[in-house]
XYZ file of C-alpha atoms in Angstrom:
563
model
C -0.091 0.365 -0.058
C 2.064 3.565 -1.441
C -0.792 5.376 1.114
C -0.952 5.558 4.641
C -3.512 4.734 6.993
C -4.702 8.151 8.526
C -4.537 9.993 4.767
C -6.466 6.566 3.776
C -8.827 7.087 6.595
C -9.286 11.328 5.966
C -9.763 10.631 2.262
C -12.487 7.187 2.786
C -14.028 10.117 4.958
C -14.008 13.266 2.209
C -15.222 10.880 -0.451
C -18.313 8.993 1.855
C -19.195 12.698 2.124
C -19.074 14.069 -1.385
C -21.854 10.958 -2.163
C -23.293 11.733 1.385
C -22.944 15.061 0.319
C -25.132 14.222 -2.930
C -27.796 12.078 -1.657
C -28.878 15.277 0.574
C -29.080 17.872 -2.415
C -31.233 15.586 -4.311
C -33.325 15.320 -1.111
C -33.837 18.784 -0.736
C -34.339 19.606 -4.449
C -36.791 16.218 -5.346
C -40.824 17.481 -6.334
C -41.972 13.105 -5.205
C -42.188 12.266 -2.311
C -40.620 8.794 -3.283
C -37.007 10.889 -3.006
C -37.507 13.636 -0.999
C -39.017 12.087 2.180
C -38.704 8.417 1.595
C -35.260 8.783 0.331
C -35.421 6.565 -2.526
C -32.650 7.379 -4.122
C -28.661 6.917 -3.701
C -25.361 8.233 -5.630
C -21.859 7.247 -5.443
C -18.012 7.535 -7.066
C -17.101 4.153 -9.591
C -13.939 2.803 -11.444
C -13.389 4.336 -14.622
C -12.869 1.038 -15.993
C -14.705 -1.318 -14.936
C -17.570 0.631 -13.150
C -17.099 -1.533 -10.338
C -18.267 0.740 -6.745
C -15.866 2.971 -4.756
C -18.073 4.821 -2.534
C -21.783 5.508 -1.928
C -23.163 7.299 0.325
C -24.781 6.033 3.705
C -28.279 7.568 2.808
C -29.027 6.317 0.164
C -30.862 2.311 -0.318
C -28.003 -0.610 -0.023
C -29.332 -2.483 -3.539
C -27.733 0.861 -5.716
C -24.113 -0.878 -4.547
C -24.611 -3.727 -7.198
C -26.849 -2.777 -9.397
C -25.226 1.486 -9.677
C -21.919 -0.928 -11.034
C -24.201 -2.280 -13.338
C -25.317 0.967 -14.720
C -21.821 2.714 -15.067
C -20.755 -0.714 -17.464
C -23.475 0.195 -19.713
C -22.510 4.144 -20.269
C -19.086 2.823 -20.455
C -20.297 0.025 -23.460
C -22.149 2.611 -24.619
C -19.342 5.722 -24.605
C -16.592 3.633 -26.207
C -19.698 2.824 -28.997
C -19.253 6.493 -29.684
C -16.278 7.226 -29.649
C -15.630 8.018 -25.531
C -16.564 10.128 -23.029
C -15.978 13.406 -23.367
C -15.964 15.842 -20.364
C -19.380 17.732 -20.364
C -21.888 14.597 -20.915
C -24.036 13.013 -18.409
C -26.477 9.991 -19.772
C -29.752 9.082 -18.796
C -31.329 6.200 -18.630
C -33.821 3.855 -16.158
C -34.138 0.018 -18.834
C -34.070 -2.430 -15.085
C -32.291 -5.315 -17.409
C -29.100 -3.589 -18.222
C -29.096 -1.129 -14.637
C -30.947 -3.133 -11.841
C -34.048 -3.010 -10.088
C -36.884 -1.752 -12.415
C -38.558 1.125 -14.403
C -38.923 3.773 -11.832
C -35.453 4.467 -11.223
C -34.156 6.881 -12.871
C -30.712 6.749 -13.702
C -27.947 9.158 -14.101
C -24.255 8.623 -15.063
C -21.526 11.211 -15.590
C -17.355 10.799 -16.455
C -15.025 13.067 -14.308
C -12.156 14.659 -15.322
C -9.360 15.981 -14.080
C -5.900 17.744 -16.110
C -7.989 16.624 -19.845
C -7.793 13.148 -18.312
C -11.260 10.258 -17.335
C -10.473 9.928 -13.169
C -13.734 7.996 -12.568
C -17.178 8.327 -12.647
C -20.257 9.745 -10.815
C -23.716 8.649 -10.234
C -27.022 9.315 -9.328
C -30.690 6.815 -9.163
C -33.444 7.982 -8.314
C -37.228 6.434 -7.541
C -39.560 8.493 -10.171
C -42.963 8.577 -9.332
C -44.316 7.972 -12.532
C -43.180 6.861 -16.362
C -45.809 5.459 -18.079
C -47.425 1.992 -17.872
C -49.931 0.809 -17.682
C -51.073 0.972 -13.793
C -50.030 5.202 -12.637
C -46.729 4.938 -10.159
C -45.545 1.887 -12.424
C -46.101 -0.886 -9.301
C -48.459 -2.974 -12.783
C -49.366 -6.788 -10.664
C -50.191 -7.664 -13.613
C -47.804 -6.766 -16.137
C -46.692 -9.452 -18.379
C -43.911 -7.316 -20.082
C -42.046 -4.038 -19.917
C -43.768 -2.447 -21.999
C -46.767 -2.806 -19.530
C -44.932 -1.395 -16.922
C -43.592 1.746 -17.727
C -41.868 3.475 -20.613
C -38.316 1.964 -21.226
C -35.259 4.553 -21.899
C -32.133 3.221 -22.969
C -29.109 5.325 -22.348
C -28.180 8.096 -23.748
C -27.099 11.458 -23.911
C -29.242 14.306 -22.265
C -26.136 16.560 -21.724
C -23.216 16.459 -23.931
C -20.541 19.214 -23.742
C -22.267 20.530 -21.252
C -25.334 21.665 -23.053
C -28.851 20.442 -22.325
C -30.683 17.695 -25.278
C -34.087 19.150 -25.770
C -35.172 16.522 -27.832
C -34.658 14.432 -25.276
C -35.554 16.178 -22.291
C -39.248 16.857 -24.220
C -39.294 11.889 -24.861
C -38.849 12.120 -20.503
C -41.397 14.024 -20.043
C -44.316 13.293 -23.245
C -43.671 9.591 -21.282
C -44.987 10.137 -16.897
C -48.441 11.219 -15.730
C -46.455 13.671 -13.470
C -44.134 15.764 -15.676
C -43.811 18.635 -13.147
C -42.943 15.727 -10.764
C -40.082 14.047 -13.245
C -38.312 17.489 -14.247
C -38.180 18.694 -10.492
C -36.417 15.061 -9.536
C -34.310 15.111 -12.851
C -33.401 18.369 -12.297
C -32.809 17.268 -8.578
C -30.121 15.280 -9.642
C -27.888 17.019 -11.820
C -28.083 19.251 -9.762
C -26.579 16.544 -7.758
C -24.205 15.272 -9.701
C -22.945 19.169 -10.191
C -22.081 19.181 -6.360
C -20.192 15.679 -6.752
C -18.159 17.200 -9.499
C -17.955 20.880 -7.679
C -16.407 18.488 -4.885
C -13.368 16.016 -6.231
C -12.073 19.399 -7.999
C -11.686 20.182 -4.113
C -10.299 16.834 -2.755
C -8.378 16.423 -5.806
C -6.552 20.182 -6.074
C -5.839 19.531 -1.859
C -4.067 16.017 -2.202
C -3.475 15.527 -6.660
C -4.722 12.628 -8.227
C -2.235 10.421 -7.817
C -2.864 10.205 -4.002
C -6.258 9.869 -4.319
C -6.135 6.882 -6.652
C -3.700 5.137 -4.286
C -6.986 5.223 -1.702
C -9.904 3.629 -4.004
C -7.144 1.252 -4.357
C -6.746 0.676 -1.174
C -10.404 0.796 -0.163
C -11.184 -1.446 -2.003
C -8.560 -4.295 -1.357
C -8.931 -3.649 2.460
C -12.652 -4.580 1.622
C -11.776 -7.267 0.585
C -9.736 -8.616 3.066
C -12.330 -7.229 5.444
C -14.505 -10.296 3.993
C -12.451 -12.678 3.732
C -11.409 -12.124 7.063
C -15.067 -12.962 7.881
C -15.589 -16.319 5.754
C -12.746 -17.513 7.613
C -13.897 -17.411 11.157
C -17.623 -18.579 9.786
C -17.483 -22.638 9.803
C -16.030 -24.736 7.147
C -19.811 -26.401 4.511
C -23.104 -26.091 2.785
C -26.243 -25.473 4.037
C -29.948 -25.208 2.424
C -33.379 -23.160 1.947
C -36.487 -22.592 0.903
C -39.036 -20.230 0.276
C -41.735 -19.413 -2.053
C -43.412 -15.972 -3.555
C -47.073 -16.343 -3.369
C -47.598 -15.646 -6.951
C -46.176 -13.632 -10.123
C -49.562 -11.466 -10.294
C -51.242 -13.936 -13.311
C -51.751 -17.476 -12.171
C -52.287 -17.686 -8.566
C -49.125 -20.701 -7.902
C -46.253 -20.790 -5.627
C -42.806 -19.497 -6.977
C -39.913 -21.203 -5.164
C -36.514 -19.566 -4.117
C -33.848 -22.218 -3.066
C -30.161 -21.307 -1.944
C -27.382 -23.040 -1.010
C -24.597 -21.474 1.312
C -21.032 -23.025 0.896
C -18.493 -21.708 3.116
C -14.719 -22.820 2.088
C -11.901 -21.091 4.320
C -12.207 -16.986 2.954
C -14.214 -17.952 -0.279
C -18.224 -18.277 -0.360
C -20.719 -18.917 -2.962
C -24.190 -19.039 -3.216
C -26.649 -21.382 -5.681
C -29.826 -20.710 -6.375
C -29.228 -23.038 -8.645
C -33.779 -24.907 -8.235
C -35.865 -21.361 -8.333
C -38.526 -21.038 -10.349
C -37.537 -20.517 -14.125
C -39.097 -17.139 -15.731
C -42.719 -16.180 -15.259
C -45.274 -14.334 -16.839
C -45.603 -11.675 -14.272
C -43.480 -8.867 -13.246
C -41.894 -10.611 -9.910
C -39.023 -11.077 -12.142
C -35.754 -9.163 -11.332
C -32.434 -9.279 -14.189
C -29.205 -10.653 -13.340
C -27.801 -7.462 -12.359
C -30.632 -7.585 -9.376
C -30.282 -10.696 -7.637
C -26.117 -9.962 -7.738
C -26.485 -6.960 -5.738
C -29.342 -8.795 -3.791
C -26.365 -11.174 -2.185
C -24.301 -8.225 -1.432
C -27.512 -6.870 0.481
C -27.603 -9.725 2.558
C -23.235 -10.689 2.885
C -24.211 -7.153 4.568
C -26.761 -7.336 6.810
C -24.826 -10.224 7.999
C -21.471 -8.612 8.237
C -22.297 -4.797 8.906
C -18.917 -3.920 9.510
C -17.835 -4.376 6.090
C -17.608 -1.271 3.301
C -20.607 0.059 0.490
C -17.121 -1.147 -1.363
C -16.749 -4.168 -4.647
C -14.458 -5.483 -2.969
C -16.374 -6.564 -0.782
C -17.569 -9.847 -3.151
C -15.081 -10.295 -4.883
C -14.562 -13.478 -2.586
C -18.424 -14.575 -3.041
C -19.405 -16.152 -6.262
C -23.432 -16.056 -6.937
C -24.111 -18.876 -9.605
C -28.010 -17.583 -10.709
C -29.832 -20.380 -13.376
C -30.604 -19.187 -16.833
C -33.775 -18.760 -17.914
C -34.249 -18.179 -13.399
C -37.004 -15.660 -12.006
C -33.496 -14.406 -11.048
C -32.058 -13.714 -14.049
C -34.767 -13.217 -16.240
C -33.627 -10.708 -19.514
C -35.380 -8.487 -21.389
C -38.490 -7.482 -22.191
C -39.570 -9.704 -19.125
C -41.553 -7.614 -16.276
C -39.113 -6.937 -13.920
C -41.295 -3.992 -11.892
C -42.062 -5.418 -8.270
C -38.295 -6.326 -7.810
C -38.899 -5.165 -4.606
C -40.762 -8.700 -3.486
C -38.220 -10.790 -4.534
C -35.524 -9.674 -2.988
C -37.156 -9.720 0.094
C -37.580 -14.008 -1.128
C -33.612 -13.905 -2.359
C -32.583 -11.920 1.656
C -34.785 -14.850 3.317
C -33.626 -17.636 2.110
C -29.931 -16.330 2.355
C -30.693 -15.389 5.837
C -31.760 -19.132 6.942
C -29.248 -20.561 5.494
C -26.915 -18.427 6.596
C -28.380 -19.325 10.220
C -27.977 -23.142 9.634
C -24.031 -21.263 10.200
C -24.156 -18.912 12.049
C -27.336 -18.860 14.165
C -26.029 -15.654 16.146
C -24.750 -13.468 13.251
C -28.533 -12.915 12.065
C -32.143 -11.910 12.547
C -35.064 -13.146 11.531
C -36.825 -12.931 8.975
C -38.361 -9.845 8.365
C -42.304 -9.236 7.544
C -41.043 -9.222 3.519
C -42.927 -7.118 1.556
C -43.121 -3.371 0.715
C -47.044 -3.186 -0.168
C -46.642 -0.767 -2.432
C -49.864 0.369 -3.133
C -51.012 3.419 -5.921
C -53.786 4.901 -5.500
C -55.256 7.357 -8.311
C -57.676 9.556 -9.506
C -58.276 12.638 -11.311
C -59.152 16.158 -9.299
C -61.877 18.704 -10.125
C -60.165 20.652 -12.490
C -59.108 16.823 -14.821
C -55.737 16.780 -13.344
C -53.992 13.449 -12.839
C -52.686 12.681 -9.187
C -51.045 9.476 -8.131
C -50.579 8.520 -4.985
C -47.569 6.080 -4.453
C -46.547 4.850 -1.396
C -44.582 1.753 0.372
C -45.371 0.540 3.836
C -43.627 -0.976 7.314
C -43.916 -3.927 8.870
C -41.992 -6.121 12.124
C -38.217 -7.249 11.793
C -37.079 -10.512 12.815
C -35.640 -11.339 16.543
C -31.875 -11.695 17.003
C -29.847 -13.481 19.463
C -29.853 -9.916 21.362
C -33.397 -8.468 21.348
C -36.592 -8.908 19.655
C -37.318 -6.932 16.465
C -37.893 -3.859 15.593
C -41.493 -2.630 15.473
C -42.546 -0.874 12.188
C -39.214 -0.927 10.471
C -39.082 -0.357 6.867
C -37.422 -3.493 4.421
C -34.661 -4.354 5.048
C -32.927 -3.277 0.816
C -32.721 -0.107 1.853
C -32.512 3.067 4.375
C -35.408 4.338 3.446
C -38.283 5.561 5.385
C -42.192 5.283 5.229
C -43.283 8.446 4.724
C -44.572 10.736 6.770
C -48.813 9.978 6.563
C -49.042 14.344 7.402
C -46.813 14.609 3.938
C -48.776 11.644 2.200
C -52.340 13.584 3.498
C -51.055 16.778 2.417
C -49.971 16.207 -1.385
C -53.066 13.860 -2.140
C -57.368 14.050 -1.630
C -56.282 10.902 0.803
C -57.190 10.180 4.890
C -55.986 7.544 6.840
C -58.083 6.198 9.253
C -55.622 3.901 11.161
C -51.525 4.273 11.676
C -50.967 1.631 14.152
C -48.910 -1.348 14.969
C -50.662 -4.458 14.661
C -51.354 -6.631 18.118
C -50.899 -11.097 17.372
C -48.615 -10.032 14.236
C -44.672 -10.798 16.076
C -43.427 -14.461 15.504
C -43.219 -15.551 18.461
C -39.783 -16.909 20.539
C -37.264 -16.034 22.890
C -36.552 -12.831 20.811
C -40.079 -11.810 19.307
C -40.869 -10.633 16.092
C -41.459 -6.563 15.576
C -45.201 -6.174 15.132
C -46.506 -5.496 12.073
C -49.376 -2.189 10.714
C -52.206 -1.038 10.451
C -52.805 1.540 7.609
C -56.103 2.448 6.454
C -56.402 5.072 4.239
C -59.461 6.996 2.921
C -60.336 7.954 -0.540
C -61.509 12.215 -0.086
C -61.713 13.100 -3.733
C -65.156 13.222 -4.631
C -64.453 11.175 -8.563
C -63.584 8.757 -6.641
C -59.855 6.783 -7.465
C -58.390 3.523 -8.399
C -56.116 1.483 -6.359
C -53.398 -1.497 -7.347
C -51.783 -3.107 -4.700
C -48.511 -5.139 -5.258
C -47.338 -6.994 -2.768
C -46.104 -9.822 -1.004
C -46.577 -12.785 2.094
C -50.135 -13.411 2.361
C -49.424 -17.402 1.764
C -46.213 -17.408 2.758
C -45.808 -16.325 6.414
C -41.723 -14.892 7.675
C -39.818 -17.134 9.436
C -38.066 -17.422 12.667
C -35.278 -19.255 12.873
C -33.365 -21.080 15.465
C -36.498 -22.313 17.555
C -38.603 -19.142 16.868
C -41.881 -19.361 14.842
C -43.393 -17.571 12.180
C -45.397 -14.018 12.160
C -49.005 -13.198 10.867
C -49.364 -13.206 7.185
C -49.564 -10.041 5.321
C -53.799 -9.107 5.055
C -55.384 -6.530 2.222
C -58.911 -5.440 2.158
C -61.064 -3.026 -0.198
C -64.471 -1.150 0.085
C -67.040 -2.567 -2.099
C -70.998 -1.561 -2.502
C -71.271 -4.821 -0.675
C -68.770 -4.929 2.775
C -64.614 -5.464 3.245
C -63.135 -7.843 0.123
C -59.820 -9.055 -0.606
C -57.732 -9.531 -3.641
C -58.544 -13.142 -5.902
C -54.104 -13.554 -5.709
C -54.226 -12.768 -1.579
C -52.015 -10.063 -1.884
C -51.487 -8.295 -6.206
C -54.586 -6.775 -7.227
C -55.432 -3.604 -10.119
C -58.242 -1.474 -10.894
C -59.986 -1.650 -7.292
C -62.724 1.031 -7.374
C -62.833 3.248 -4.943
C -65.552 6.156 -4.351
C -65.138 9.068 -1.734
C -65.386 8.037 1.853
C -63.855 4.232 0.707
C -61.145 2.671 2.227
C -58.797 0.655 1.863
C -56.769 -1.498 4.424
C -53.374 -3.128 4.846
C -52.576 -5.506 7.460
C -49.162 -5.661 7.636
C -46.955 -8.804 8.880
C -44.733 -8.270 11.276
C -41.293 -10.706 11.614
C -40.157 -13.545 12.073
C -39.034 -14.679 16.131
C -35.326 -16.504 17.728
C -35.283 -18.743 19.560
C -37.447 -21.485 21.345
C -40.837 -19.700 22.691
C -40.388 -21.365 25.916
C -37.070 -19.683 26.915
C -38.866 -15.998 26.689
C -38.256 -14.284 30.148
C -42.050 -13.731 31.460
C -41.343 -10.084 32.371
C -40.996 -9.739 28.804
C -44.652 -11.346 27.651
C -45.962 -9.518 30.461
C -45.339 -5.838 29.546
C -45.584 -7.452 25.515
C -49.184 -7.547 27.266
C -49.507 -4.263 28.815
C -48.326 -2.665 25.877
C -51.044 -3.822 23.931
C -48.586 -5.420 21.875
C -49.950 -9.153 22.225
C -53.358 -10.078 23.306
C -52.995 -12.545 27.018
C -55.114 -15.450 25.379
C -52.411 -15.669 22.484
C -49.513 -14.770 25.116
C -51.374 -17.819 27.013
C -51.082 -20.114 23.366
C -47.514 -19.013 22.665
C -45.547 -19.102 25.821
C -47.791 -20.614 28.748
C -49.701 -18.228 31.352
C -46.221 -18.660 33.574
C -46.521 -14.558 32.309
C -48.774 -13.830 34.515
C -47.253 -13.518 37.653
C -45.580 -10.829 35.984
C -48.291 -9.315 35.481
C -49.720 -8.839 39.193
């Protein structure tokens, strides 16, 4: 290593701060709440030749650590076809089969030059509110190809030599129900990239390109060494796990996701042989997303690891061709969140057999993507899109988190005050869901209850894309399953449930009618009989579990502590 440890630590902090500041710039400038409030976005610094992730901000979604390297590689290939990148160029695209995740995630990639030489790439990704397609908000549970999900944009130059290409902008804004929101988010991303360039200028002006390059190389090598050390501490062996998706939104048949986790010295293999083949509906994912999901799961198991591509060097991810996890264009991938959550669940379940103290039980396992859309009196469209929380799994150290966000992200659940202010809806309920946690020595976290009433006199349509309506979040180390997902909506004849349990489109709601989400809890950790009676008594007192359920799950001993 040609750089001293102190300088390396300083430069690591400075570069992470650059990415953090880019995140903050977009969060403050974005128009749509999914970016501004939920922080469904990310920024980073990427290798000029390989596109590998070098630095990512702490506020961005972990899933983007892996997938954005694929996005940058796609731009590198495109730039080489066009004679190489030029200073001031910015590419934009949302093609999920090239850049991972789904079509709502709009990616901007900008080469950064120093003294006329390409030094690195800066990239920004953010979840745009709407990009056309068959369902407002784009979570279309009935899609059978990408074109039914959203407008598909391959990598194109939005900015050429510093000049915005108006024709590209016009195409973008013509293919959304919410052009003002899209333009506001785009300007926020452009502003974040501009800030990144200024901060990189300052950094390289202070330390010089050679020193910063040495630091980036050292950080990747250090990430690899840390990962190898963590793997060496695990026992050698092979462990398998299996779980299911409810269905693909088209056919009501369960879809298996299987993994075999193998550790041999300082290397790990994750083999997904036996996973369902590509399906008709939108729970497929592209290969870049599958590889990135493996990183997210590993980061949970080894939380001290940095957000750097070096972490994945000792890990082989094997995904069968033509599977649910390696679908090629134009397969629909809009519900990628549901599939990667199940991938994480099976990786956790396999890892728990090797090192149960490092792993938590299954979290609630679905973002419950909900769109409610309609038109106001003046004819203008409105689209409320949001995702919702649930319980996290218990661990060897504590009970699971109540009402958290999905473990694929550091995003936050948009506050109901923001949603009510922005859209003609009112939350009748926003509460914890009693008796939803998986029992265990350390119980899972509680799910939530959301009841949302439509206030618009023209009514609205609702669309739900969820999971865990048929297969409950599992416990580990003897812990029990949590409650399953439950969705209901009001009709003239009372409350109804979707035939496919967790997915439905085109739910007609008149003014005053509601939808009701009761989200899963987290799985339990350890045998329920090992739970301290005082902890159960406290849960009963707080309303987390009813007395009858406490008796059934833990026995009557807790009553002595309740007196």
